[in-house]
Amino acid sequence: MADLPHLRLGINIDHVATVRNARGGAYPDPLRAAKLAEEAGADGITAHLREDRRHISDADIDGLMDVLSVPLNFEMAATDEMLKIALRHKPHAVCLVPEKREERTTEGGLEVAREENRLAHFIAPLRDAGCRVSIFIAADMRQIEAANRIGADVIELHAGAYCDAHSEGDFKERDAELERLREMSTFAHSLGLEVHVGHGLTYDTVAPVAAFPEVRELNIGHFLIGEAIFRGLQPAIHEMRSIMDAARK
Ligand code: PXP
């Protein structure tokens, strides 16, 4: 049987900035991490400019736009402030994510179904500017249908519930979440949406998701930045890449 199409690996560098910001100052430098990730075979770099700027800064986004050779996937909340920034930079891709000030990380998917009109208007100028618009959503048919109706190019399915169940040792729940991701990938693909998956993926959880034929990109950050402490960023990325490639065969 032929191999599945190439599965892109987007490296999220937010948490290099988290470590930098713990002390202020300039290091570790997320741009250096992004260039190393590129050299290690990353197909794209993902960075989330949060409203509170807790990790990635405006200057990081300016720098990434200048130095990257691979596409930038700019994650942002659907706010006027972020829209202006995105339209100034016109990154390859914009991924809309929900944002709550008090959350530790992006906890759930975007509620598209309830905000269809507003989001349809919100993404129109981004698409006119040539950005591919991706929406980060739960593996939920209602949200996928709504993302399709508003004209998104891509959906990124939130893998958090699957990964959390795995790390909690609840394998029945993990398998149910995996099945949900599988079914919803197929469903989204059948509507013509490109399917990405992200959040919480590790060496232990990536293979079954990488094997979904409809999935074209995984975005992975926190685990790899942590792993880099022990073995270096590039070896950490190489291992992720080889697990993904093996799963794809
Ligand atoms: N994809 C999206 C849309 C995200 O918001 C994030 C970070 O929260 C990731 C992927 C990467 O997740 P992680 O850092 O857990 O690998």
Tab-separated table of C-alpha atoms and ligand atoms in Angstrom:
chain	number	residue	atom	x	y	z
A	1	MET	CA	0.000	0.000	0.000
A	2	ALA	CA	1.282	3.511	-0.810
A	3	ASP	CA	2.338	5.763	2.055
A	4	LEU	CA	-0.122	8.427	3.133
A	5	PRO	CA	0.554	12.036	2.064
A	6	HIS	CA	3.220	13.912	4.023
A	7	LEU	CA	2.069	14.898	7.495
A	8	ARG	CA	3.364	18.370	8.341
A	9	LEU	CA	4.845	19.046	11.747
A	10	GLY	CA	4.336	22.530	13.134
A	11	ILE	CA	6.474	23.371	16.120
A	12	ASN	CA	4.924	25.645	18.719
A	13	ILE	CA	7.620	27.766	20.362
A	14	ASP	CA	5.430	29.576	22.915
A	15	HIS	CA	7.066	27.935	25.891
A	16	VAL	CA	10.564	28.987	24.954
A	17	ALA	CA	9.139	32.461	25.496
A	18	THR	CA	7.534	31.319	28.763
A	19	VAL	CA	10.971	30.400	30.124
A	20	ARG	CA	12.486	33.645	28.847
A	21	ASN	CA	9.721	35.687	30.450
A	22	ALA	CA	10.180	33.955	33.813
A	23	ARG	CA	13.233	36.190	34.195
A	24	GLY	CA	12.623	38.934	31.673
A	25	GLY	CA	15.543	39.621	29.397
A	26	ALA	CA	16.407	37.991	26.119
A	27	TYR	CA	17.058	34.300	26.614
A	28	PRO	CA	16.202	31.623	25.765
A	29	ASP	CA	15.359	33.249	22.438
A	30	PRO	CA	12.229	31.875	20.717
A	31	LEU	CA	13.573	32.969	17.317
A	32	ARG	CA	16.666	30.845	17.789
A	33	ALA	CA	14.416	27.926	18.730
A	34	ALA	CA	12.324	28.536	15.616
A	35	LYS	CA	15.400	28.476	13.352
A	36	LEU	CA	16.676	25.300	15.026
A	37	ALA	CA	13.261	23.705	14.600
A	38	GLU	CA	13.316	24.652	10.923
A	39	GLU	CA	16.735	23.026	10.510
A	40	ALA	CA	15.416	19.925	12.278
A	41	GLY	CA	12.716	19.571	9.638
A	42	ALA	CA	9.751	21.477	11.060
A	43	ASP	CA	7.302	22.268	8.293
A	44	GLY	CA	6.046	25.349	10.072
A	45	ILE	CA	6.329	27.376	13.251
A	46	THR	CA	3.350	28.126	15.454
A	47	ALA	CA	3.211	31.014	17.901
A	48	HIS	CA	0.311	32.276	19.973
A	49	LEU	CA	0.248	35.979	20.740
A	50	ARG	CA	-2.003	36.062	23.771
A	51	GLU	CA	-3.892	39.134	24.864
A	52	ASP	CA	-1.858	39.217	28.099
A	53	ARG	CA	1.460	38.568	26.241
A	54	ARG	CA	2.384	35.966	28.830
A	55	HIS	CA	4.764	34.202	26.446
A	56	ILE	CA	5.122	35.346	22.829
A	57	SER	CA	5.546	39.122	22.449
A	58	ASP	CA	4.745	41.489	19.601
A	59	ALA	CA	8.482	41.757	18.934
A	60	ASP	CA	8.699	37.942	18.646
A	61	ILE	CA	6.062	37.996	15.920
A	62	ASP	CA	7.924	40.813	14.097
A	63	GLY	CA	11.118	38.743	14.349
A	64	LEU	CA	9.506	35.490	13.220
A	65	MET	CA	8.072	37.201	10.152
A	66	ASP	CA	11.578	38.405	9.312
A	67	VAL	CA	13.633	35.273	9.919
A	68	LEU	CA	11.468	32.275	9.088
A	69	SER	CA	11.814	30.345	5.846
A	70	VAL	CA	8.910	28.030	6.707
A	71	PRO	CA	5.344	29.304	7.149
A	72	LEU	CA	4.233	30.974	10.367
A	73	ASN	CA	0.985	29.773	11.868
A	74	PHE	CA	-0.120	32.770	13.918
A	75	GLU	CA	-2.469	31.771	16.719
A	76	MET	CA	-4.710	34.434	18.116
A	77	ALA	CA	-8.046	35.195	19.720
A	78	ALA	CA	-10.761	36.667	17.505
A	79	THR	CA	-10.355	40.242	18.760
A	80	ASP	CA	-9.989	43.565	16.924
A	81	GLU	CA	-6.515	44.077	18.347
A	82	MET	CA	-5.281	40.729	17.006
A	83	LEU	CA	-6.997	41.243	13.667
A	84	LYS	CA	-5.023	44.465	13.154
A	85	ILE	CA	-1.763	42.721	14.020
A	86	ALA	CA	-2.503	39.800	11.701
A	87	LEU	CA	-3.439	42.083	8.823
A	88	ARG	CA	-0.206	44.035	9.309
A	89	HIS	CA	1.901	40.867	9.068
A	90	LYS	CA	-0.211	38.703	6.752
A	91	PRO	CA	1.233	35.416	8.022
A	92	HIS	CA	0.785	32.248	5.982
A	93	ALA	CA	-1.860	30.956	8.389
A	94	VAL	CA	-3.989	32.384	11.162
A	95	CYS	CA	-5.417	29.979	13.707
A	96	LEU	CA	-8.276	31.312	15.790
A	97	VAL	CA	-8.316	30.014	19.338
A	98	PRO	CA	-10.462	30.761	22.368
A	99	GLU	CA	-8.730	32.674	25.117
A	100	LYS	CA	-9.611	33.103	28.748
A	101	ARG	CA	-7.356	35.194	30.925
A	102	GLU	CA	-7.455	32.825	33.863
A	103	GLU	CA	-6.697	29.632	31.909
A	104	ARG	CA	-3.266	28.033	32.040
A	105	THR	CA	-3.434	26.974	28.400
A	106	THR	CA	-5.992	26.870	25.582
A	107	GLU	CA	-8.465	24.699	27.387
A	108	GLY	CA	-11.160	24.049	24.843
A	109	GLY	CA	-12.058	24.685	21.245
A	110	LEU	CA	-13.580	27.843	19.864
A	111	GLU	CA	-17.363	28.110	20.095
A	112	VAL	CA	-18.039	28.678	16.392
A	113	ALA	CA	-21.630	27.504	16.214
A	114	ARG	CA	-22.894	30.210	18.592
A	115	GLU	CA	-20.802	32.969	17.019
A	116	GLU	CA	-21.202	32.121	13.390
A	117	ASN	CA	-22.100	35.592	12.115
A	118	ARG	CA	-19.429	37.434	14.005
A	119	LEU	CA	-16.721	34.930	13.030
A	120	ALA	CA	-17.753	34.878	9.383
A	121	HIS	CA	-17.223	38.663	9.280
A	122	PHE	CA	-14.058	38.384	11.322
A	123	ILE	CA	-12.277	35.957	9.021
A	124	ALA	CA	-13.284	37.585	5.721
A	125	PRO	CA	-10.491	40.247	5.727
A	126	LEU	CA	-7.938	37.629	6.756
A	127	ARG	CA	-8.863	35.459	3.816
A	128	ASP	CA	-8.883	38.492	1.518
A	129	ALA	CA	-5.344	39.223	2.725
A	130	GLY	CA	-4.275	35.738	1.622
A	131	CYS	CA	-4.031	34.092	5.072
A	132	ARG	CA	-5.245	30.522	5.425
A	133	VAL	CA	-7.746	30.593	8.233
A	134	SER	CA	-7.786	27.725	10.664
A	135	ILE	CA	-10.188	27.341	13.567
A	136	PHE	CA	-9.230	25.440	16.703
A	137	ILE	CA	-12.269	23.430	17.736
A	138	ALA	CA	-13.390	20.412	19.703
A	139	ALA	CA	-14.013	17.208	17.749
A	140	ASP	CA	-17.700	18.049	17.519
A	141	MET	CA	-19.833	17.807	14.403
A	142	ARG	CA	-21.742	21.012	15.178
A	143	GLN	CA	-18.555	23.048	15.439
A	144	ILE	CA	-17.090	21.501	12.293
A	145	GLU	CA	-20.224	22.279	10.288
A	146	ALA	CA	-20.202	25.851	11.570
A	147	ALA	CA	-16.484	26.281	10.740
A	148	ASN	CA	-17.256	25.079	7.236
A	149	ARG	CA	-20.215	27.440	6.857
A	150	ILE	CA	-18.203	30.509	7.867
A	151	GLY	CA	-15.612	29.727	5.185
A	152	ALA	CA	-12.647	28.429	7.203
A	153	ASP	CA	-9.940	26.713	5.153
A	154	VAL	CA	-8.709	24.488	7.948
A	155	ILE	CA	-9.902	23.114	11.263
A	156	GLU	CA	-7.518	22.092	13.977
A	157	LEU	CA	-9.034	19.488	16.257
A	158	HIS	CA	-8.235	19.850	19.966
A	159	ALA	CA	-6.443	16.696	21.119
A	160	GLY	CA	-6.402	17.712	24.795
A	161	ALA	CA	-9.150	15.362	26.002
A	162	TYR	CA	-7.466	12.390	24.287
A	163	CYS	CA	-4.029	13.245	25.696
A	164	ASP	CA	-5.337	14.004	29.195
A	165	ALA	CA	-7.165	10.661	29.350
A	166	HIS	CA	-3.944	8.941	28.318
A	167	SER	CA	-1.844	10.631	30.981
A	168	GLU	CA	-4.482	9.926	33.621
A	169	GLY	CA	-4.385	6.221	32.681
A	170	ASP	CA	-8.067	6.197	31.702
A	171	PHE	CA	-7.584	4.105	28.582
A	172	LYS	CA	-11.270	3.536	27.933
A	173	GLU	CA	-11.837	7.284	27.787
A	174	ARG	CA	-8.644	7.759	25.775
A	175	ASP	CA	-9.795	5.279	23.160
A	176	ALA	CA	-13.234	6.895	23.004
A	177	GLU	CA	-11.627	10.326	22.484
A	178	LEU	CA	-9.323	8.909	19.824
A	179	GLU	CA	-12.309	7.425	18.029
A	180	ARG	CA	-14.053	10.792	18.188
A	181	LEU	CA	-10.989	12.470	16.659
A	182	ARG	CA	-10.888	9.832	13.940
A	183	GLU	CA	-14.567	10.164	13.029
A	184	MET	CA	-14.494	13.938	13.075
A	185	SER	CA	-11.333	14.048	10.926
A	186	THR	CA	-13.125	11.962	8.316
A	187	PHE	CA	-16.240	14.098	8.577
A	188	ALA	CA	-14.368	17.416	8.265
A	189	HIS	CA	-12.356	16.116	5.331
A	190	SER	CA	-15.568	15.028	3.586
A	191	LEU	CA	-16.755	18.668	3.763
A	192	GLY	CA	-13.566	19.812	2.034
A	193	LEU	CA	-11.847	21.180	5.143
A	194	GLU	CA	-8.145	20.551	5.702
A	195	VAL	CA	-7.686	18.803	9.035
A	196	HIS	CA	-4.978	19.542	11.605
A	197	VAL	CA	-4.679	18.226	15.152
A	198	GLY	CA	-2.921	19.734	18.136
A	199	HIS	CA	-2.585	20.224	21.862
A	200	GLY	CA	-0.949	17.958	24.384
A	201	LEU	CA	0.624	15.490	21.927
A	202	THR	CA	3.660	13.510	23.114
A	203	TYR	CA	5.749	10.589	21.863
A	204	ASP	CA	3.234	8.292	23.560
A	205	THR	CA	0.102	9.774	22.043
A	206	VAL	CA	1.131	10.983	18.598
A	207	ALA	CA	1.217	7.766	16.542
A	208	PRO	CA	-2.498	6.883	16.371
A	209	VAL	CA	-3.365	10.458	15.399
A	210	ALA	CA	-0.550	10.630	12.845
A	211	ALA	CA	-2.013	7.525	11.226
A	212	PHE	CA	-5.348	9.215	10.409
A	213	PRO	CA	-5.201	9.574	6.618
A	214	GLU	CA	-7.203	12.826	6.578
A	215	VAL	CA	-4.904	14.669	8.967
A	216	ARG	CA	-2.371	16.901	7.195
A	217	GLU	CA	-0.655	18.708	10.057
A	218	LEU	CA	0.118	18.299	13.741
A	219	ASN	CA	1.062	21.253	15.935
A	220	ILE	CA	3.174	20.317	18.916
A	221	GLY	CA	4.894	22.503	21.479
A	222	HIS	CA	4.944	22.042	25.211
A	223	PHE	CA	6.109	18.437	25.312
A	224	LEU	CA	8.934	19.034	22.828
A	225	ILE	CA	10.190	22.180	24.545
A	226	GLY	CA	10.276	20.198	27.798
A	227	GLU	CA	12.029	17.288	26.137
A	228	ALA	CA	14.598	19.706	24.694
A	229	ILE	CA	15.865	20.389	28.221
A	230	PHE	CA	17.071	16.805	28.440
A	231	ARG	CA	18.265	16.043	24.938
A	232	GLY	CA	18.283	19.225	22.877
A	233	LEU	CA	15.555	20.614	20.656
A	234	GLN	CA	16.658	19.056	17.403
A	235	PRO	CA	16.942	15.444	18.653
A	236	ALA	CA	13.583	15.898	20.377
A	237	ILE	CA	12.004	17.024	17.098
A	238	HIS	CA	13.733	14.278	15.095
A	239	GLU	CA	12.212	11.624	17.307
A	240	MET	CA	8.739	13.109	16.945
A	241	ARG	CA	9.217	13.228	13.178
A	242	SER	CA	10.291	9.609	13.012
A	243	ILE	CA	7.331	8.410	15.105
A	244	MET	CA	5.005	10.346	12.788
A	245	ASP	CA	6.672	8.930	9.673
A	246	ALA	CA	6.468	5.367	10.993
A	247	ALA	CA	2.784	5.820	11.799
A	248	ARG	CA	2.171	7.097	8.286
A	249	LYS	CA	3.633	4.048	6.523
B	1	PXP	N1	-2.472	23.898	18.520
B	1	PXP	C1	-3.111	24.925	19.110
B	1	PXP	C2	-4.248	25.544	18.379
B	1	PXP	C3	-2.689	25.408	20.368
B	1	PXP	O1	-3.340	26.427	20.943
B	1	PXP	C4	-1.559	24.810	20.977
B	1	PXP	C5	-1.031	25.331	22.263
B	1	PXP	O2	-1.976	25.434	23.203
B	1	PXP	C6	-0.942	23.745	20.326
B	1	PXP	C7	-1.412	23.301	19.101
B	1	PXP	C8	0.242	23.067	20.918
B	1	PXP	O3	-0.116	22.409	22.079
B	1	PXP	P1	1.015	21.806	23.015
B	1	PXP	O4	1.882	22.965	23.420
B	1	PXP	O5	0.240	21.223	24.140
B	1	PXP	O6	1.764	20.784	22.219
